[in-house]
Amino acid sequence: MTTVHDVVVVGGGLAGLAAGRRLQDDGIDTVVVEARNRVGGKSYTTHTEYGDVVEYGGQWVGADQDHVLSLVAEFDIDTRPQYGEGAVVSRVAGEVYVEPTYVDALRALPGDAGAELLEAFAEIERCVQQVPRERPQDAPHADEWDAMTLQTWANQQFESPEARAAFERMIPGIYTADPSDISFLFFCYYARTAGGFDMVAGLDEEQDSHTDVVVDVQSISQSIAEELGAAVHYGRPVTRIVQDDDSVTVHTPDRTYAARYVVVAVPPTLAGRIDYDPAMPPAHDELTQRMPNGTVVKCHLRYEDPFWRDDGLSGLVEDDVGPGDYFFDDGYPEGETGRLVGFICGGNAREWADRTSADRRTALTAQLASVFDDDRFEAPIDYLDQSWPSDPYSRGAYHGYPTPGTMTACWDAIREPVGRIHWAGAERATHWYGHMDGAIRSGRRVAAEIQSRLA
């Protein structure tokens, strides 16, 4: 069976839905083809038997993430402040630090390590500001920085083992990759698209105070899908895209779609698994092969009450022992329920992604009991987790990352249309790369590209 449309959008995440909505609003016949039986992509919500709303994917929004916040307001979706009262706990090289703020915990490192770490942050910020948002490959030191891993930079930067260990501990939680996985250029570029390293690392205390949790993130996508109605087609993974001078044909296992243009709104590593006829130009093909998705397992622990708050603790933990890289209090500020959300990232996630949920629960609760020196953490009343590398239609999260040397070799292809094929997704955003806001921006951008061509 073949149906004919103006535009086919491949992928029902925030990027694809934002593109589909804008195109349909402009009177352009558009369908969104989604492999899963749900929309939202890596924004994925579940409701537990306790009445909790649990986010398996993205959940936080900052005050300057205008595109996602506009949809939250439009669809009247609730938000709540991120709980942040109390001390933070940080374990580095076997030593536990309990300090009033995250920055204080960094300053508390022994000897000159804290000062060295803060000096490194200032140097990072200087480098970040040299990287253009639109074309990071044109940065003054692009060749040098893209050839150098972040681990190499850290080895050269830090004299103190404690400062280097604290820095290395931070990276997987932000980039879902280890310092040896990414180039220094991408490290800087990612921060540049968010407004600076302080923003993505949680060092900007004023920004952190304006960070909210969206209650039921997936309802953003569901609300758009309801507007699009029958234009969203579920359970149809795209296997092949064929184009010629006049049209493009999108193949799924049980239906074919003919259109004038197509938007591929899936992560580059998944876009590279589609069969294209004619084949992608070499730069595009190479790009998709050199952009794996990050590795992360998101974990939720529920307790009868947030007993750590009574002890003056915020629930924010960073730990280089693992398997969890960091944890947050995931409960309402005035709530009586005890909820923690934890992240196993990078190399730790590679080890734990294929283990059972029960194994991860045992390891995480033992870790929390150890770092807090409190065996109450070993007895949650509920535990849920999501192994994103195990999801066949994500193959990881939060986002894809270019391996060293990729940005200078083939970043020109990241947003460049190929014939009638256009590209969207959080990895193709120039503001808030890898975030929900970036995904929405990319969808709206590609819709404007196609509107211009159709006009």
Short mmCIF file of N, CA and C in Angstrom, two decimals, residues 279-412:
data_model
loop_
_atom_site.label_atom_id
_atom_site.label_comp_id
_atom_site.label_asym_id
_atom_site.label_seq_id
_atom_site.Cartn_x
_atom_site.Cartn_y
_atom_site.Cartn_z
N ALA A 279 22.82 6.15 -2.65
CA ALA A 279 23.53 6.13 -1.37
C ALA A 279 23.87 7.55 -0.91
N MET A 280 24.01 7.71 0.39
CA MET A 280 24.40 8.99 0.95
C MET A 280 25.78 9.42 0.43
N PRO A 281 26.00 10.71 0.27
CA PRO A 281 27.36 11.18 -0.02
C PRO A 281 28.33 10.71 1.08
N PRO A 282 29.59 10.54 0.75
CA PRO A 282 30.54 9.99 1.73
C PRO A 282 30.56 10.72 3.07
N ALA A 283 30.49 12.04 3.06
CA ALA A 283 30.57 12.78 4.33
C ALA A 283 29.39 12.47 5.23
N HIS A 284 28.19 12.37 4.65
CA HIS A 284 27.01 12.03 5.45
C HIS A 284 27.12 10.61 5.99
N ASP A 285 27.55 9.70 5.16
CA ASP A 285 27.66 8.31 5.59
C ASP A 285 28.70 8.18 6.70
N GLU A 286 29.82 8.84 6.54
CA GLU A 286 30.87 8.78 7.55
C GLU A 286 30.40 9.39 8.86
N LEU A 287 29.65 10.49 8.78
CA LEU A 287 29.17 11.16 9.98
C LEU A 287 28.32 10.21 10.83
N THR A 288 27.40 9.50 10.19
CA THR A 288 26.52 8.61 10.95
C THR A 288 27.29 7.44 11.56
N GLN A 289 28.38 7.03 10.92
CA GLN A 289 29.18 5.94 11.46
C GLN A 289 30.04 6.39 12.64
N ARG A 290 30.28 7.71 12.74
CA ARG A 290 31.19 8.22 13.76
C ARG A 290 30.45 8.98 14.86
N MET A 291 29.14 8.71 15.01
CA MET A 291 28.36 9.39 16.04
C MET A 291 27.52 8.41 16.85
N PRO A 292 28.15 7.62 17.72
CA PRO A 292 27.36 6.74 18.58
C PRO A 292 26.53 7.56 19.56
N ASN A 293 25.47 6.96 20.05
CA ASN A 293 24.71 7.60 21.12
C ASN A 293 25.41 7.36 22.45
N GLY A 294 25.19 8.28 23.36
CA GLY A 294 25.74 8.13 24.70
C GLY A 294 25.17 6.90 25.39
N THR A 295 25.84 6.48 26.46
CA THR A 295 25.46 5.27 27.18
C THR A 295 24.99 5.66 28.57
N VAL A 296 23.72 5.37 28.86
CA VAL A 296 23.17 5.77 30.16
C VAL A 296 22.01 4.86 30.55
N VAL A 297 21.95 4.57 31.84
CA VAL A 297 20.80 3.89 32.44
C VAL A 297 20.26 4.84 33.49
N LYS A 298 18.97 5.18 33.38
CA LYS A 298 18.35 6.09 34.35
C LYS A 298 17.55 5.26 35.35
N CYS A 299 17.75 5.54 36.64
CA CYS A 299 17.25 4.67 37.71
C CYS A 299 16.46 5.48 38.73
N HIS A 300 15.35 4.92 39.19
CA HIS A 300 14.47 5.59 40.15
C HIS A 300 14.30 4.71 41.39
N LEU A 301 14.56 5.32 42.54
CA LEU A 301 14.41 4.62 43.81
C LEU A 301 13.37 5.37 44.65
N ARG A 302 12.39 4.61 45.18
CA ARG A 302 11.34 5.22 46.00
C ARG A 302 11.44 4.70 47.43
N TYR A 303 11.39 5.62 48.38
CA TYR A 303 11.42 5.30 49.80
C TYR A 303 10.14 5.80 50.46
N GLU A 304 9.88 5.32 51.65
CA GLU A 304 8.66 5.74 52.35
C GLU A 304 8.65 7.24 52.60
N ASP A 305 9.83 7.80 52.87
CA ASP A 305 9.92 9.25 53.13
C ASP A 305 11.33 9.70 52.77
N PRO A 306 11.50 11.02 52.53
CA PRO A 306 12.83 11.55 52.18
C PRO A 306 13.67 11.78 53.43
N PHE A 307 14.08 10.71 54.07
CA PHE A 307 14.76 10.80 55.36
C PHE A 307 16.06 11.58 55.28
N TRP A 308 16.68 11.64 54.10
CA TRP A 308 17.94 12.39 53.97
C TRP A 308 17.71 13.89 54.18
N ARG A 309 16.51 14.36 53.88
CA ARG A 309 16.23 15.78 54.10
C ARG A 309 16.29 16.12 55.59
N ASP A 310 15.78 15.21 56.43
CA ASP A 310 15.83 15.44 57.87
C ASP A 310 17.26 15.51 58.38
N ASP A 311 18.18 14.91 57.63
CA ASP A 311 19.60 14.96 58.00
C ASP A 311 20.32 16.15 57.38
N GLY A 312 19.55 17.06 56.75
CA GLY A 312 20.14 18.26 56.16
C GLY A 312 20.82 18.03 54.84
N LEU A 313 20.41 16.98 54.11
CA LEU A 313 21.04 16.64 52.84
C LEU A 313 20.08 16.91 51.68
N SER A 314 20.62 17.35 50.57
CA SER A 314 19.81 17.69 49.40
C SER A 314 19.45 16.48 48.55
N GLY A 315 20.16 15.39 48.73
CA GLY A 315 19.99 14.24 47.85
C GLY A 315 20.88 14.27 46.64
N LEU A 316 21.60 15.38 46.40
CA LEU A 316 22.54 15.46 45.28
C LEU A 316 23.83 14.76 45.67
N VAL A 317 24.18 13.77 44.87
CA VAL A 317 25.39 12.97 45.11
C VAL A 317 26.16 12.85 43.82
N GLU A 318 27.47 13.02 43.88
CA GLU A 318 28.36 12.63 42.78
C GLU A 318 29.39 11.68 43.35
N ASP A 319 29.65 10.60 42.61
CA ASP A 319 30.47 9.54 43.18
C ASP A 319 31.32 8.90 42.08
N ASP A 320 32.61 8.78 42.32
CA ASP A 320 33.47 8.15 41.32
C ASP A 320 33.67 6.67 41.59
N VAL A 321 32.95 6.10 42.56
CA VAL A 321 33.03 4.67 42.83
C VAL A 321 32.07 3.90 41.93
N GLY A 322 30.84 4.41 41.77
CA GLY A 322 29.87 3.77 40.89
C GLY A 322 29.13 2.64 41.57
N PRO A 323 28.20 2.02 40.82
CA PRO A 323 27.95 2.24 39.38
C PRO A 323 27.26 3.57 39.03
N GLY A 324 26.50 4.15 39.97
CA GLY A 324 25.85 5.42 39.67
C GLY A 324 26.85 6.56 39.68
N ASP A 325 26.76 7.43 38.66
CA ASP A 325 27.65 8.58 38.60
C ASP A 325 27.13 9.74 39.44
N TYR A 326 25.80 9.91 39.43
CA TYR A 326 25.23 10.96 40.27
C TYR A 326 23.76 10.67 40.52
N PHE A 327 23.24 11.34 41.58
CA PHE A 327 21.86 11.17 42.02
C PHE A 327 21.28 12.53 42.37
N PHE A 328 19.94 12.65 42.23
CA PHE A 328 19.22 13.84 42.65
C PHE A 328 18.00 13.42 43.46
N ASP A 329 17.55 14.32 44.33
CA ASP A 329 16.24 14.17 44.95
C ASP A 329 15.19 14.45 43.88
N ASP A 330 14.32 13.48 43.62
CA ASP A 330 13.33 13.60 42.55
C ASP A 330 11.92 13.84 43.10
N GLY A 331 11.84 14.26 44.36
CA GLY A 331 10.54 14.45 44.97
C GLY A 331 10.10 15.91 44.95
N TYR A 332 8.83 16.12 45.24
CA TYR A 332 8.30 17.47 45.37
C TYR A 332 8.95 18.15 46.58
N PRO A 333 9.22 19.46 46.48
CA PRO A 333 9.87 20.15 47.60
C PRO A 333 9.11 20.00 48.92
N GLU A 334 7.78 20.01 48.87
CA GLU A 334 6.99 19.88 50.10
C GLU A 334 6.43 18.48 50.26
N GLY A 335 6.86 17.54 49.41
CA GLY A 335 6.29 16.21 49.43
C GLY A 335 6.82 15.35 50.56
N GLU A 336 6.06 14.32 50.88
CA GLU A 336 6.45 13.41 51.94
C GLU A 336 7.07 12.13 51.40
N THR A 337 7.00 11.94 50.08
CA THR A 337 7.56 10.74 49.46
C THR A 337 9.06 10.91 49.25
N GLY A 338 9.80 9.85 49.51
CA GLY A 338 11.24 9.87 49.26
C GLY A 338 11.56 9.29 47.90
N ARG A 339 12.08 10.12 47.01
CA ARG A 339 12.42 9.65 45.66
C ARG A 339 13.80 10.15 45.28
N LEU A 340 14.62 9.25 44.78
CA LEU A 340 15.92 9.60 44.22
C LEU A 340 15.97 9.12 42.79
N VAL A 341 16.59 9.91 41.92
CA VAL A 341 16.84 9.50 40.55
C VAL A 341 18.35 9.45 40.35
N GLY A 342 18.82 8.34 39.79
CA GLY A 342 20.25 8.16 39.59
C GLY A 342 20.59 7.84 38.15
N PHE A 343 21.83 8.09 37.79
CA PHE A 343 22.29 7.89 36.41
C PHE A 343 23.57 7.07 36.40
N ILE A 344 23.53 5.99 35.65
CA ILE A 344 24.73 5.20 35.37
C ILE A 344 25.17 5.58 33.96
N CYS A 345 26.36 6.11 33.80
CA CYS A 345 26.74 6.74 32.53
C CYS A 345 28.09 6.23 32.03
N GLY A 346 28.29 6.42 30.71
CA GLY A 346 29.59 6.17 30.11
C GLY A 346 30.07 4.75 30.32
N GLY A 347 31.31 4.61 30.77
CA GLY A 347 31.90 3.30 30.97
C GLY A 347 31.15 2.46 31.98
N ASN A 348 30.64 3.09 33.06
CA ASN A 348 29.85 2.34 34.03
C ASN A 348 28.60 1.76 33.38
N ALA A 349 27.97 2.54 32.51
CA ALA A 349 26.75 2.06 31.85
C ALA A 349 27.05 0.93 30.88
N ARG A 350 28.21 0.97 30.24
CA ARG A 350 28.57 -0.14 29.35
C ARG A 350 28.63 -1.46 30.13
N GLU A 351 29.09 -1.36 31.36
CA GLU A 351 29.18 -2.55 32.21
C GLU A 351 27.81 -2.99 32.70
N TRP A 352 26.92 -2.04 32.98
CA TRP A 352 25.67 -2.36 33.67
C TRP A 352 24.44 -2.38 32.78
N ALA A 353 24.52 -1.90 31.55
CA ALA A 353 23.33 -1.79 30.70
C ALA A 353 22.68 -3.14 30.42
N ASP A 354 23.47 -4.18 30.30
CA ASP A 354 22.94 -5.50 29.98
C ASP A 354 22.69 -6.36 31.21
N ARG A 355 22.97 -5.82 32.40
CA ARG A 355 22.66 -6.55 33.62
C ARG A 355 21.18 -6.44 33.92
N THR A 356 20.69 -7.25 34.82
CA THR A 356 19.26 -7.20 35.14
C THR A 356 18.95 -5.98 35.99
N SER A 357 17.69 -5.59 35.97
CA SER A 357 17.25 -4.48 36.80
C SER A 357 17.48 -4.80 38.27
N ALA A 358 17.28 -6.04 38.66
CA ALA A 358 17.51 -6.43 40.06
C ALA A 358 18.97 -6.27 40.44
N ASP A 359 19.87 -6.62 39.53
CA ASP A 359 21.30 -6.44 39.80
C ASP A 359 21.64 -4.97 39.99
N ARG A 360 21.07 -4.12 39.13
CA ARG A 360 21.36 -2.69 39.24
C ARG A 360 20.81 -2.13 40.55
N ARG A 361 19.61 -2.58 40.93
CA ARG A 361 19.02 -2.12 42.20
C ARG A 361 19.93 -2.46 43.37
N THR A 362 20.41 -3.69 43.42
CA THR A 362 21.27 -4.12 44.52
C THR A 362 22.55 -3.29 44.58
N ALA A 363 23.15 -3.06 43.41
CA ALA A 363 24.41 -2.32 43.37
C ALA A 363 24.21 -0.85 43.75
N LEU A 364 23.15 -0.24 43.26
CA LEU A 364 22.92 1.18 43.54
C LEU A 364 22.57 1.42 45.00
N THR A 365 21.74 0.58 45.58
CA THR A 365 21.38 0.78 46.98
C THR A 365 22.59 0.57 47.89
N ALA A 366 23.44 -0.40 47.54
CA ALA A 366 24.67 -0.60 48.32
C ALA A 366 25.60 0.61 48.16
N GLN A 367 25.65 1.18 46.97
CA GLN A 367 26.47 2.37 46.74
C GLN A 367 25.99 3.54 47.59
N LEU A 368 24.68 3.77 47.59
CA LEU A 368 24.13 4.89 48.37
C LEU A 368 24.37 4.68 49.86
N ALA A 369 24.16 3.46 50.33
CA ALA A 369 24.41 3.18 51.74
C ALA A 369 25.86 3.44 52.11
N SER A 370 26.76 3.14 51.17
CA SER A 370 28.18 3.34 51.42
C SER A 370 28.55 4.81 51.46
N VAL A 371 28.09 5.57 50.45
CA VAL A 371 28.51 6.97 50.37
C VAL A 371 27.88 7.80 51.48
N PHE A 372 26.66 7.45 51.90
CA PHE A 372 26.00 8.17 52.99
C PHE A 372 26.29 7.57 54.36
N ASP A 373 26.89 6.36 54.37
CA ASP A 373 27.09 5.63 55.62
C ASP A 373 25.75 5.47 56.35
N ASP A 374 24.74 4.98 55.62
CA ASP A 374 23.37 4.88 56.14
C ASP A 374 22.69 3.71 55.46
N ASP A 375 22.42 2.63 56.21
CA ASP A 375 21.86 1.44 55.59
C ASP A 375 20.37 1.57 55.25
N ARG A 376 19.73 2.68 55.59
CA ARG A 376 18.34 2.88 55.17
C ARG A 376 18.22 2.95 53.66
N PHE A 377 19.28 3.34 52.98
CA PHE A 377 19.23 3.43 51.52
C PHE A 377 19.16 2.05 50.86
N GLU A 378 19.40 1.00 51.60
CA GLU A 378 19.40 -0.34 51.02
C GLU A 378 17.99 -0.93 50.90
N ALA A 379 16.97 -0.19 51.38
CA ALA A 379 15.62 -0.78 51.41
C ALA A 379 14.58 0.13 50.74
N PRO A 380 14.72 0.42 49.44
CA PRO A 380 13.64 1.17 48.77
C PRO A 380 12.39 0.31 48.66
N ILE A 381 11.22 0.95 48.61
CA ILE A 381 9.98 0.20 48.45
C ILE A 381 9.63 0.00 46.98
N ASP A 382 10.33 0.70 46.10
CA ASP A 382 10.11 0.50 44.67
C ASP A 382 11.37 0.92 43.91
N TYR A 383 11.57 0.28 42.78
CA TYR A 383 12.72 0.60 41.94
C TYR A 383 12.32 0.41 40.47
N LEU A 384 12.64 1.39 39.64
CA LEU A 384 12.40 1.32 38.20
C LEU A 384 13.64 1.84 37.49
N ASP A 385 13.94 1.30 36.31
CA ASP A 385 15.05 1.87 35.54
C ASP A 385 14.81 1.67 34.05
N GLN A 386 15.57 2.41 33.27
CA GLN A 386 15.49 2.35 31.80
C GLN A 386 16.91 2.29 31.26
N SER A 387 17.23 1.17 30.62
CA SER A 387 18.53 1.02 29.97
C SER A 387 18.39 1.51 28.53
N TRP A 388 18.82 2.73 28.27
CA TRP A 388 18.64 3.31 26.93
C TRP A 388 19.48 2.63 25.86
N PRO A 389 20.67 2.10 26.14
CA PRO A 389 21.39 1.38 25.08
C PRO A 389 20.66 0.12 24.63
N SER A 390 19.78 -0.41 25.48
CA SER A 390 19.05 -1.63 25.13
C SER A 390 17.79 -1.35 24.31
N ASP A 391 17.43 -0.09 24.16
CA ASP A 391 16.23 0.29 23.40
C ASP A 391 16.59 0.28 21.91
N PRO A 392 15.95 -0.58 21.10
CA PRO A 392 16.36 -0.70 19.69
C PRO A 392 16.10 0.55 18.87
N TYR A 393 15.21 1.43 19.33
CA TYR A 393 14.91 2.64 18.57
C TYR A 393 15.53 3.89 19.19
N SER A 394 16.46 3.67 20.12
CA SER A 394 17.26 4.77 20.67
C SER A 394 18.75 4.42 20.60
N ARG A 395 19.08 3.21 21.04
CA ARG A 395 20.48 2.76 21.08
C ARG A 395 21.34 3.70 21.90
N GLY A 396 20.75 4.24 22.97
CA GLY A 396 21.51 5.11 23.86
C GLY A 396 20.82 6.43 24.07
N ALA A 397 21.40 7.24 24.96
CA ALA A 397 20.90 8.57 25.30
C ALA A 397 22.05 9.27 26.05
N TYR A 398 22.00 10.54 26.36
CA TYR A 398 20.96 11.48 26.07
C TYR A 398 20.97 11.86 24.59
N HIS A 399 22.16 11.74 23.97
CA HIS A 399 22.35 12.25 22.61
C HIS A 399 23.52 11.53 21.96
N GLY A 400 23.66 11.72 20.65
CA GLY A 400 24.83 11.23 19.96
C GLY A 400 26.01 12.16 20.17
N TYR A 401 27.22 11.61 20.07
CA TYR A 401 28.41 12.45 20.19
C TYR A 401 29.40 12.06 19.10
N PRO A 402 30.03 13.06 18.46
CA PRO A 402 31.04 12.76 17.44
C PRO A 402 32.33 12.29 18.10
N THR A 403 32.91 11.24 17.58
CA THR A 403 34.18 10.76 18.10
C THR A 403 35.31 11.71 17.66
N PRO A 404 36.48 11.65 18.30
CA PRO A 404 37.56 12.57 17.95
C PRO A 404 37.89 12.55 16.46
N GLY A 405 38.06 13.74 15.91
CA GLY A 405 38.37 13.90 14.50
C GLY A 405 37.16 14.05 13.60
N THR A 406 35.95 13.80 14.13
CA THR A 406 34.74 13.80 13.30
C THR A 406 34.31 15.21 12.92
N MET A 407 34.38 16.14 13.85
CA MET A 407 33.84 17.47 13.57
C MET A 407 34.61 18.18 12.47
N THR A 408 35.92 18.02 12.46
CA THR A 408 36.71 18.67 11.40
C THR A 408 36.66 17.88 10.10
N ALA A 409 36.31 16.60 10.18
CA ALA A 409 36.27 15.77 8.96
C ALA A 409 34.96 15.89 8.22
N CYS A 410 33.82 15.91 8.94
CA CYS A 410 32.54 15.81 8.22
C CYS A 410 31.39 16.53 8.90
N TRP A 411 31.66 17.52 9.74
CA TRP A 411 30.56 18.25 10.39
C TRP A 411 29.80 19.13 9.41
N ASP A 412 30.38 19.42 8.26
CA ASP A 412 29.65 20.18 7.23
C ASP A 412 28.34 19.48 6.85
#
